[in-house]
Coordinates of C-alpha atoms in Angstrom, one line a residue:
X22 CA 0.0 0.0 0.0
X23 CA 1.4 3.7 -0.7
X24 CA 2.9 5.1 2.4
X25 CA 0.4 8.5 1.3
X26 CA -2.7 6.5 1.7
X27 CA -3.1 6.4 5.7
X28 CA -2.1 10.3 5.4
X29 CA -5.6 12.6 6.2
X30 CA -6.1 15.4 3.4
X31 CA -5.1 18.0 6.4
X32 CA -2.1 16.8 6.9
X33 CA 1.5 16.7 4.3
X34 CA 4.3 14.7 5.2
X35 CA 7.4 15.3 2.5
X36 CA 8.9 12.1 4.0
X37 CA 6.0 9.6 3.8
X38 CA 5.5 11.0 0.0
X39 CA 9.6 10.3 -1.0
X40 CA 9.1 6.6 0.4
X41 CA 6.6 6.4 -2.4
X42 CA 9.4 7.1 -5.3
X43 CA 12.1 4.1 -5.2
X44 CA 14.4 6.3 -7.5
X45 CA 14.8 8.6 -4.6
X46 CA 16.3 5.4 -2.1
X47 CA 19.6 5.6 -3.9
X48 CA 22.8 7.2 -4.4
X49 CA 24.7 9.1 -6.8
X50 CA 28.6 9.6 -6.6
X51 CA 28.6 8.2 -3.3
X52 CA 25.7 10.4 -1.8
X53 CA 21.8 10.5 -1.3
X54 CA 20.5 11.5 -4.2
X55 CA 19.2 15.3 -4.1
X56 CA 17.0 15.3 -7.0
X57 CA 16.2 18.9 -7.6
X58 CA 15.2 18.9 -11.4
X59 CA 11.4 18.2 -11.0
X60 CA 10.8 21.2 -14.1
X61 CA 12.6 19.2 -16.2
X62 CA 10.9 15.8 -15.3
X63 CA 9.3 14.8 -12.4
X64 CA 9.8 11.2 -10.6
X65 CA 7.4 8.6 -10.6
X66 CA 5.8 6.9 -7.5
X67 CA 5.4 3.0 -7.3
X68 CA 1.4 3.3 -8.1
X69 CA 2.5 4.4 -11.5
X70 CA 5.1 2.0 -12.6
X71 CA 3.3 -0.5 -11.4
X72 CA 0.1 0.6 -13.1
X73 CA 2.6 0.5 -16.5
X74 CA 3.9 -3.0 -15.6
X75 CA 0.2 -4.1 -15.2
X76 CA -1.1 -3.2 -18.1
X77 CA 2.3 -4.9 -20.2
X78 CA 1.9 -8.0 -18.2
X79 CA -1.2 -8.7 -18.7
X80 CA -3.1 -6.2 -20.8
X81 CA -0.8 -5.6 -23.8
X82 CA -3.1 -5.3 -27.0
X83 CA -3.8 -2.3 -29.4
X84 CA -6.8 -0.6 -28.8
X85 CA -10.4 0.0 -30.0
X86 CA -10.6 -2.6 -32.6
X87 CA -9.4 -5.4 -31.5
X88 CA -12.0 -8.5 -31.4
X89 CA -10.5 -10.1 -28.4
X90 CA -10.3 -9.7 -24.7
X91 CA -7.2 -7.9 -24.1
X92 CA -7.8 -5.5 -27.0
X93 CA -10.8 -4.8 -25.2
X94 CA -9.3 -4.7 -21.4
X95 CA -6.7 -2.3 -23.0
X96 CA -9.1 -0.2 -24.8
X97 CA -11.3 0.0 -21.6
X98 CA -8.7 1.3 -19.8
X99 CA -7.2 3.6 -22.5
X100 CA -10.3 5.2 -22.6
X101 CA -10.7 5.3 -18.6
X102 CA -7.3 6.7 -18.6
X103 CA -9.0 9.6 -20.7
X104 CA -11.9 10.4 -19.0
X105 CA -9.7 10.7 -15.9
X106 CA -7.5 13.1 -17.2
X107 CA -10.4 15.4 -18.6
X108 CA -11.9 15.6 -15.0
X109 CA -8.5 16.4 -13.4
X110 CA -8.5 19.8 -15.7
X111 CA -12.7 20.1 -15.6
X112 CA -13.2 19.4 -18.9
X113 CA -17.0 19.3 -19.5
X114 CA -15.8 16.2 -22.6
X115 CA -13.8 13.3 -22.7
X116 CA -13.9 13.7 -26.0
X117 CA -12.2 17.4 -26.2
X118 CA -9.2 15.8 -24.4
X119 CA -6.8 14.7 -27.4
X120 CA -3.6 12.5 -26.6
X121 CA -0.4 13.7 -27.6
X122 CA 3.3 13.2 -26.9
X123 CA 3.7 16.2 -24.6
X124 CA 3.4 19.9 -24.2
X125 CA 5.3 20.2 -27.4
X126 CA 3.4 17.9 -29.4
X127 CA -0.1 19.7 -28.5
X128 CA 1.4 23.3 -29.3
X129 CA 2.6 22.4 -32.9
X130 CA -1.2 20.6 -33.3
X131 CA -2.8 23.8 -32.6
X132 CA -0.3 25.8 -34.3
X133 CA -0.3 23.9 -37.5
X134 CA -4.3 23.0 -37.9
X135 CA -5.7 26.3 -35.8
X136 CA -2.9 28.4 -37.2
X137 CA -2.3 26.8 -41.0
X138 CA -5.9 27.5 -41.5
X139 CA -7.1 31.0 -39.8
X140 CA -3.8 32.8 -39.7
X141 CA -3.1 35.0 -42.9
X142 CA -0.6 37.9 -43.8
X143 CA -0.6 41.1 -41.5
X144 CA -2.4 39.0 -38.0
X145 CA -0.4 38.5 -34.9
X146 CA 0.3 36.0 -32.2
X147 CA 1.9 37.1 -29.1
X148 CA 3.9 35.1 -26.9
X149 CA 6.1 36.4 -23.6
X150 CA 9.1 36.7 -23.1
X151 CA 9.1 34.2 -20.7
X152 CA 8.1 31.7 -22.8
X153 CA 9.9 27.9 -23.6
X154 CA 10.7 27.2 -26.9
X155 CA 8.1 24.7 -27.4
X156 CA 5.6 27.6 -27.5
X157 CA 8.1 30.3 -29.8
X158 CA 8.9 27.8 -32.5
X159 CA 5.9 26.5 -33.5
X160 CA 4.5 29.6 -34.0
X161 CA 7.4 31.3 -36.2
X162 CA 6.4 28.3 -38.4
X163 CA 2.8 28.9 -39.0
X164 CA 4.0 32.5 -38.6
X165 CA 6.1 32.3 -42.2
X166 CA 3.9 30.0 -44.1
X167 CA 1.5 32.5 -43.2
X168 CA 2.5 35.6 -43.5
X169 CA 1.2 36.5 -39.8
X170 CA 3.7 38.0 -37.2
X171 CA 5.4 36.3 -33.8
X172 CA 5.4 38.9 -31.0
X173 CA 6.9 39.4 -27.9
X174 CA 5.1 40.4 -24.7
X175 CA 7.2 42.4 -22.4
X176 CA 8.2 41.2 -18.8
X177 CA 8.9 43.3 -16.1
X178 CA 12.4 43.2 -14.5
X179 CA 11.2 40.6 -11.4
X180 CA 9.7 38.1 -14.3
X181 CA 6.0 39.2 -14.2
X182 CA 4.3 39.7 -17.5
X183 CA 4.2 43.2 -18.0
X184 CA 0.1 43.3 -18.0
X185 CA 0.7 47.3 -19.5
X186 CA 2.3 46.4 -22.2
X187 CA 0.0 43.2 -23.3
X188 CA -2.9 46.0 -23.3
X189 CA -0.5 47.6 -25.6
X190 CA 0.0 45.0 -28.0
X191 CA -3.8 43.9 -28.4
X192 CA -5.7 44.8 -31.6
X193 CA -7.8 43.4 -33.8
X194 CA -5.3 41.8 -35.4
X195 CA -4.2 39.4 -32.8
X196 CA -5.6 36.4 -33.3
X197 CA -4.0 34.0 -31.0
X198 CA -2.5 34.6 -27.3
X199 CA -0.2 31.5 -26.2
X200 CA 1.3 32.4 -22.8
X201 CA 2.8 29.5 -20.3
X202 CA 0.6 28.7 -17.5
X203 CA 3.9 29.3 -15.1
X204 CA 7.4 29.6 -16.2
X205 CA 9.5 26.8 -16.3
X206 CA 12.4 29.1 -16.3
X207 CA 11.6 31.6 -13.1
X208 CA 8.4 29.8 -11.6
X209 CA 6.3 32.7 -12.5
X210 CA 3.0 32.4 -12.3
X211 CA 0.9 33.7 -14.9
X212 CA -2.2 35.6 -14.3
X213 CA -3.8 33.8 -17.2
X214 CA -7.6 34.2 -16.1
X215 CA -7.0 37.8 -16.5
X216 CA -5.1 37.4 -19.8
X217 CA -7.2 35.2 -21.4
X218 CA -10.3 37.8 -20.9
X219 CA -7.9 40.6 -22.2
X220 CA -7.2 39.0 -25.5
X221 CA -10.9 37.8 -25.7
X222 CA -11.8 41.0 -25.7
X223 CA -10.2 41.9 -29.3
X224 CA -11.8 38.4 -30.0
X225 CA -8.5 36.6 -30.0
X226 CA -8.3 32.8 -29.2
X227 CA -5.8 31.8 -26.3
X228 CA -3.3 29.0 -25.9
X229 CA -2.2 28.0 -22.8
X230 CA 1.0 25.8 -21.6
X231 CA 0.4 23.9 -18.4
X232 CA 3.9 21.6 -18.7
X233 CA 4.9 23.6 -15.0
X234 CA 1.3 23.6 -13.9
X235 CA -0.6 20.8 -13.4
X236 CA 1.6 19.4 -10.8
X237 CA 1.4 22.2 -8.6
X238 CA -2.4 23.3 -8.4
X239 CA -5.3 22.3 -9.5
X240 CA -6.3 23.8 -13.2
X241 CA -10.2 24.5 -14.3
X242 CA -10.2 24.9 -18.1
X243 CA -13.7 26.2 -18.1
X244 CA -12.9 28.5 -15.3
X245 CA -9.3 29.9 -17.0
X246 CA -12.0 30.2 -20.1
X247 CA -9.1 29.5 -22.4
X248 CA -9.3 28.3 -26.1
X249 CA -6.5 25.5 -25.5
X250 CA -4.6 24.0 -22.9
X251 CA -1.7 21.5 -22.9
X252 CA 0.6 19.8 -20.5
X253 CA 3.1 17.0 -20.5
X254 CA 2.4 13.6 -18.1
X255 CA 6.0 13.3 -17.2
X256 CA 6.2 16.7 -15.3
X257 CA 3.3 15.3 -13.4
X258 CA 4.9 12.2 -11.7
X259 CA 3.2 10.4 -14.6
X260 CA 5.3 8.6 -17.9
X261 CA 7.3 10.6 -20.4
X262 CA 6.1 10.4 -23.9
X263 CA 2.5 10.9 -23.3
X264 CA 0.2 14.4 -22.6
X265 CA -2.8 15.8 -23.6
X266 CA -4.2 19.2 -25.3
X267 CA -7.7 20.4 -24.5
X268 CA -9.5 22.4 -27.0
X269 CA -12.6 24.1 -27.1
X270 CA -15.0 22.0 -28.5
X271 CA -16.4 23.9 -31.3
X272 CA -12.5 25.0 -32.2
X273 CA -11.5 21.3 -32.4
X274 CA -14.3 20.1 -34.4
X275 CA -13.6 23.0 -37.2
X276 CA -9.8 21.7 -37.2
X277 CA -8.3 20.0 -39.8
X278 CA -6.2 16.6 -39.0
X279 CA -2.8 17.4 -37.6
X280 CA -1.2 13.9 -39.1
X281 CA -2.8 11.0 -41.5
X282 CA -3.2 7.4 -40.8
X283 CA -5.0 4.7 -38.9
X284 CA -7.5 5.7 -36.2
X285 CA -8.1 8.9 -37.3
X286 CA -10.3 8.3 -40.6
X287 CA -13.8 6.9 -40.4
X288 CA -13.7 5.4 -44.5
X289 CA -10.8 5.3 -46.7
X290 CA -10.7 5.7 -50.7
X291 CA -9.0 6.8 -53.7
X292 CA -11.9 8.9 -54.1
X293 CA -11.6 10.4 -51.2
X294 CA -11.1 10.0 -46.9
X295 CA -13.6 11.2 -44.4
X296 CA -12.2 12.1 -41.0
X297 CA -13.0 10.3 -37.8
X298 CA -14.7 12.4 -34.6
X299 CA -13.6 13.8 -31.3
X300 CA -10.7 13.1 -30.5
X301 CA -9.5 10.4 -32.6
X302 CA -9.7 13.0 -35.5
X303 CA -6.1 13.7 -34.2
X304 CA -5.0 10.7 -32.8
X305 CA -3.5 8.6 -35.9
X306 CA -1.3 5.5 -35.6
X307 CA -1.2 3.4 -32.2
X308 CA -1.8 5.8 -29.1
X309 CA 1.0 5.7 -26.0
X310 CA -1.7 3.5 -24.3
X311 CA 0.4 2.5 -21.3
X312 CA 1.2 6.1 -21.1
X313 CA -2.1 7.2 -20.7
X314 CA -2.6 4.5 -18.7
X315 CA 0.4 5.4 -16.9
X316 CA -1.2 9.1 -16.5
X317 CA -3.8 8.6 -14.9
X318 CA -2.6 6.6 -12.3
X319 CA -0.5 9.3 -11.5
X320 CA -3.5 12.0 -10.9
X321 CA -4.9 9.1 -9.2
X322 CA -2.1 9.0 -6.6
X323 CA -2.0 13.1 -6.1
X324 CA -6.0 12.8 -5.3
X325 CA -4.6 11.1 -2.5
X326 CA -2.6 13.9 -1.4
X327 CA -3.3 17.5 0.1
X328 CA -2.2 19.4 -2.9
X329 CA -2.5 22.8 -1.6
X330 CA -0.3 21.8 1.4
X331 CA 2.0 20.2 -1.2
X332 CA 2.3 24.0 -2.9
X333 CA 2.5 24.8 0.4
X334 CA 5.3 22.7 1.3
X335 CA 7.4 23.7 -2.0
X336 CA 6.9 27.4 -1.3
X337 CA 8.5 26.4 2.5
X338 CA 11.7 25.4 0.3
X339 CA 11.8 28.6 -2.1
X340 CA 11.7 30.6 1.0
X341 CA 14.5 28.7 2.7
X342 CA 16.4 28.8 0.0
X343 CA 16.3 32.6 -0.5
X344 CA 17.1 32.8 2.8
X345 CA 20.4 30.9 3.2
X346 CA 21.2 32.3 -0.5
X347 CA 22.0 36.3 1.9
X348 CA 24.6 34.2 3.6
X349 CA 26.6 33.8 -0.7
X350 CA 28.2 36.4 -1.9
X351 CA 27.9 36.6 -5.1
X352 CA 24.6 34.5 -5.6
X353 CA 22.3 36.2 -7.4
X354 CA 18.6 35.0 -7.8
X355 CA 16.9 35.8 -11.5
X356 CA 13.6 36.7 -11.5
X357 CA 11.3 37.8 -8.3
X358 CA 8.0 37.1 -9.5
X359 CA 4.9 38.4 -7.8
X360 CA 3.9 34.9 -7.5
X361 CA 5.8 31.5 -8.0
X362 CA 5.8 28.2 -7.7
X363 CA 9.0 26.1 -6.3
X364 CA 11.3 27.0 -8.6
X365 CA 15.0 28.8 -7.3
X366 CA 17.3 30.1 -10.4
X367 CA 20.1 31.4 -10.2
X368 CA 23.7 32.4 -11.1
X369 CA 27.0 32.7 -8.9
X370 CA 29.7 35.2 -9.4
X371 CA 32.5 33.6 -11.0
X372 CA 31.5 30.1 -11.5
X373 CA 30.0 29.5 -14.9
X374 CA 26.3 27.6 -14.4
X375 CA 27.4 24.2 -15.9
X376 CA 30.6 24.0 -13.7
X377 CA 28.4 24.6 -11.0
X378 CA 26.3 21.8 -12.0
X379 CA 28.8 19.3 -12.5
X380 CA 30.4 20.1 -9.1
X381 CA 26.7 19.2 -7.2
X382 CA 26.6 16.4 -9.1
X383 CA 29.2 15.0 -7.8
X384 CA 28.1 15.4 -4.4
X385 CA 24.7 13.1 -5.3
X386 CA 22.5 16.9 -6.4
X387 CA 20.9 17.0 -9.6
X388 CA 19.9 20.4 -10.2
X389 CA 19.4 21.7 -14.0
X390 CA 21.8 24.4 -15.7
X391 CA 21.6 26.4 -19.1
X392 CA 19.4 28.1 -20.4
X393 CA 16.3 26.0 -20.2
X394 CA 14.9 26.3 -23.6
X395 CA 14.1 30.3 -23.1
X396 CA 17.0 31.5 -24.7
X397 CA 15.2 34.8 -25.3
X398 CA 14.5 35.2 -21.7
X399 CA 18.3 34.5 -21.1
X400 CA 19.0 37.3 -23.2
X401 CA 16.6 40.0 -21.6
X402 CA 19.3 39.0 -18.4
X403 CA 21.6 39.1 -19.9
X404 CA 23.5 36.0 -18.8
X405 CA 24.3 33.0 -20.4
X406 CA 22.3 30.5 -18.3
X407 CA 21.0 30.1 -15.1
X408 CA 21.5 27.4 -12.2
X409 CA 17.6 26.2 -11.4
X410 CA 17.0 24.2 -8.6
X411 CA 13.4 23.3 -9.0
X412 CA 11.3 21.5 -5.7
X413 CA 8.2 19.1 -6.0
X414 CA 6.4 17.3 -2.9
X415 CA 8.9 15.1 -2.1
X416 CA 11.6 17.2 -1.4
X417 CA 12.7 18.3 2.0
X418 CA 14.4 20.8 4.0
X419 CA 17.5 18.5 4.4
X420 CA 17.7 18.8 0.5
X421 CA 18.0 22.7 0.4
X422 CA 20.6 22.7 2.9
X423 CA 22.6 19.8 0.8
X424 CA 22.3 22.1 -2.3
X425 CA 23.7 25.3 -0.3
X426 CA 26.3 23.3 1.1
X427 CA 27.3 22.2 -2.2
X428 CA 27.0 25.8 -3.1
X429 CA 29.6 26.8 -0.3
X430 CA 32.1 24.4 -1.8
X431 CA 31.8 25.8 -5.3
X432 CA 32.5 29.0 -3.3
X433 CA 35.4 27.8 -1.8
X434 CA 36.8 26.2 -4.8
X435 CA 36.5 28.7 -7.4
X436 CA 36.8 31.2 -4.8

């Protein structure tokens, strides 16, 4: 039985959750492991792997058409695994939930089947400054098939989104909005009820990207009122390779398909193909099955946990860690956004982020360095990269002080 399933929903214990994660029982380099790169993936408790090794064992068959009973086992839980993903973000559908790779994957859908057909020459999209690749790229694609424009949103010196300037930028020309839900780069996070009714208001659609979300509050699509929403399963204590976009129903039904194949085509000719409904209009080929599977025994396993003491908990850690960061000279943190999740980036005077790095890893502390896929936010701070140490559930006070004392060695080293 999980150690979090005698816990009562008033109570958080950071300890009885890491007993739940068997990567976390080892060392590295001859140390605990400190693993303090949760934005980049999260780890996965037992109740998922073995909800993966379950469904392999014994349930291993492609779905929806098979006429046998692990095709149908498999495709009963595939589509399980759906429905309870769609209530963890309040979708009113199942069938507005689509399966995807990732964050990434569900970006460049919207971008090339929303974009390739209602974007044309002289119409904008604006995007922040704060903003991962994954949701820049995509849309300088569309953006040059098109003709349409990529545009930045400013961000005030601290990280915020500077909500001035966004009034600034919207016209009637701005047809899409695609913001990140909270920055994987600084923790912002973004007040994206407030955005989304902003660019409504010039009738623009909105795009938002829950990767740095979803496993640290609950998220209401109908309430956020957003056009589209995506997020990745593996920053979500669930499997890598498998996520999920939401869309607006009457958006997604308008959409042409994003790729061709099986699955996604209700009759097939050399006359002509007709296109399969919501959602499998999107989903061609064989589906990540054990990945959704995978998924949603992962949201599963945090409806077993007190969430809000969770953000709680991680919040406890940012604080700390700004706290013991007065006692370094030199350390400076990037970003001080109004409001954050756990998420501690920084840079040290003389000691070049990836050497930085490479010395905590050697004492057993993974911590991410670079510059995580926002190069543009780099460059508004002018540094190269940043150090981010980034905190989830199971990470505890002990850890923070590991990471400083690494810290203080670097210090000493490069001094």
């Amino acid at each position: 039985m999980s150690s979090t399933a005698s816990m009562t929903r008033s109570h958080f214990d950071a300890e009885a959750i890491r007993a739940d994660f068997p990567i976390l029982q080892q060392e590295v380099n001859g140390h605990p492991l400190v693993y303090l790169d949760n934005a980049a993936t999260t780890q996965k408790p037992e109740a998922v792997i073995e909800a993966i090794s379950h469904y392999y064992r014994c349930d291993n068959a492609n779905v929806h058409r098979g006429a046998h009973a692990l095709s149908d086992r498999a495709t009963v839980a595939f589509e399980q695994a759906r429905e309870r993903v769609a209530q963890f973000i309040g979708s009113p559908k199942a069938s507005q939930l689509i399966w995807v790779r990732g964050t990434t994957e569900a970006i460049n859908l919207v971008a090339q089947s929303w974009g390739r057909q209602q974007l044309k020459a002289g119409d904008r999209v604006l995007v922040s400054y704060l903003e991962h690749h994954s949701n820049i790229v995509p849309w300088q694609l569309v953006a040059a098939a098109t003709g349409a424009t990529v545009e930045p949103i400013p961000i005030t010196v601290d990280g915020d989104i500077d909500l001035a300037a966004f009034d600034a930028l919207l016209d009637e020309r701005v047809k899409m909005v695609s913001v990140n839900h909270v920055s994987n780069a600084l923790g912002t996070v973004n007040p994206v009820a407030e955005i989304t009714r902003k660019a409504h208001a010039v009738g623009a659609k909105v795009m938002l990207d829950g990767a740095q979300a979803t496993a640290h509050f609950p998220v209401d699509v109908v309430a956020l009122d957003c056009d589209f929403y995506a997020f990745s399963g593996h920053k979500l204590f669930g499997p890598t390779g498998i996520g999920a976009l939401w869309g607006r129903e009457s958006l997604l039904e308008a959409m042409p398909p994003f790729l061709g194949g099986g699955e996604m085509i209700e009759t097939v000719s050399f006359a002509g193909t007709t296109f399969n409904s919501l959602p499998f209009k999107f989903e061609a080929g064989t589906p990540n099955i054990a990945g959704a599977i995978g998924l949603a025994a992962a949201i599963d396993y945090l409806a077993g946990i007190d969430m809000n003491a969770a953000a709680e908990h991680e919040l406890s850690l940012l604080e700390q860690s700004l706290e013991l960061a007065k006692d370094v000279s030199g350390l400076r943190r990037i970003g001080n956004p109004a409001q954050s999740v756990g998420i501690f980036s920084f840079v040290l005077e003389g000691v070049h982020p990836s050497d930085l790095g490479m010395l905590l890893d050697q004492q057993g502390i993974a911590v991410r360095t670079g510059h995580h896929c926002t190069q543009p936010l780099m460059d508004y701070y002018q540094v190269p990269g940043t150090v981010r140490a980034s905190y989830a559930m199971y990470n505890t006070a002990q850890d923070v002080e590991r990471l400083f004392q690494g810290i203080h060695k670097a210090k000493r080293l490069f001094g």
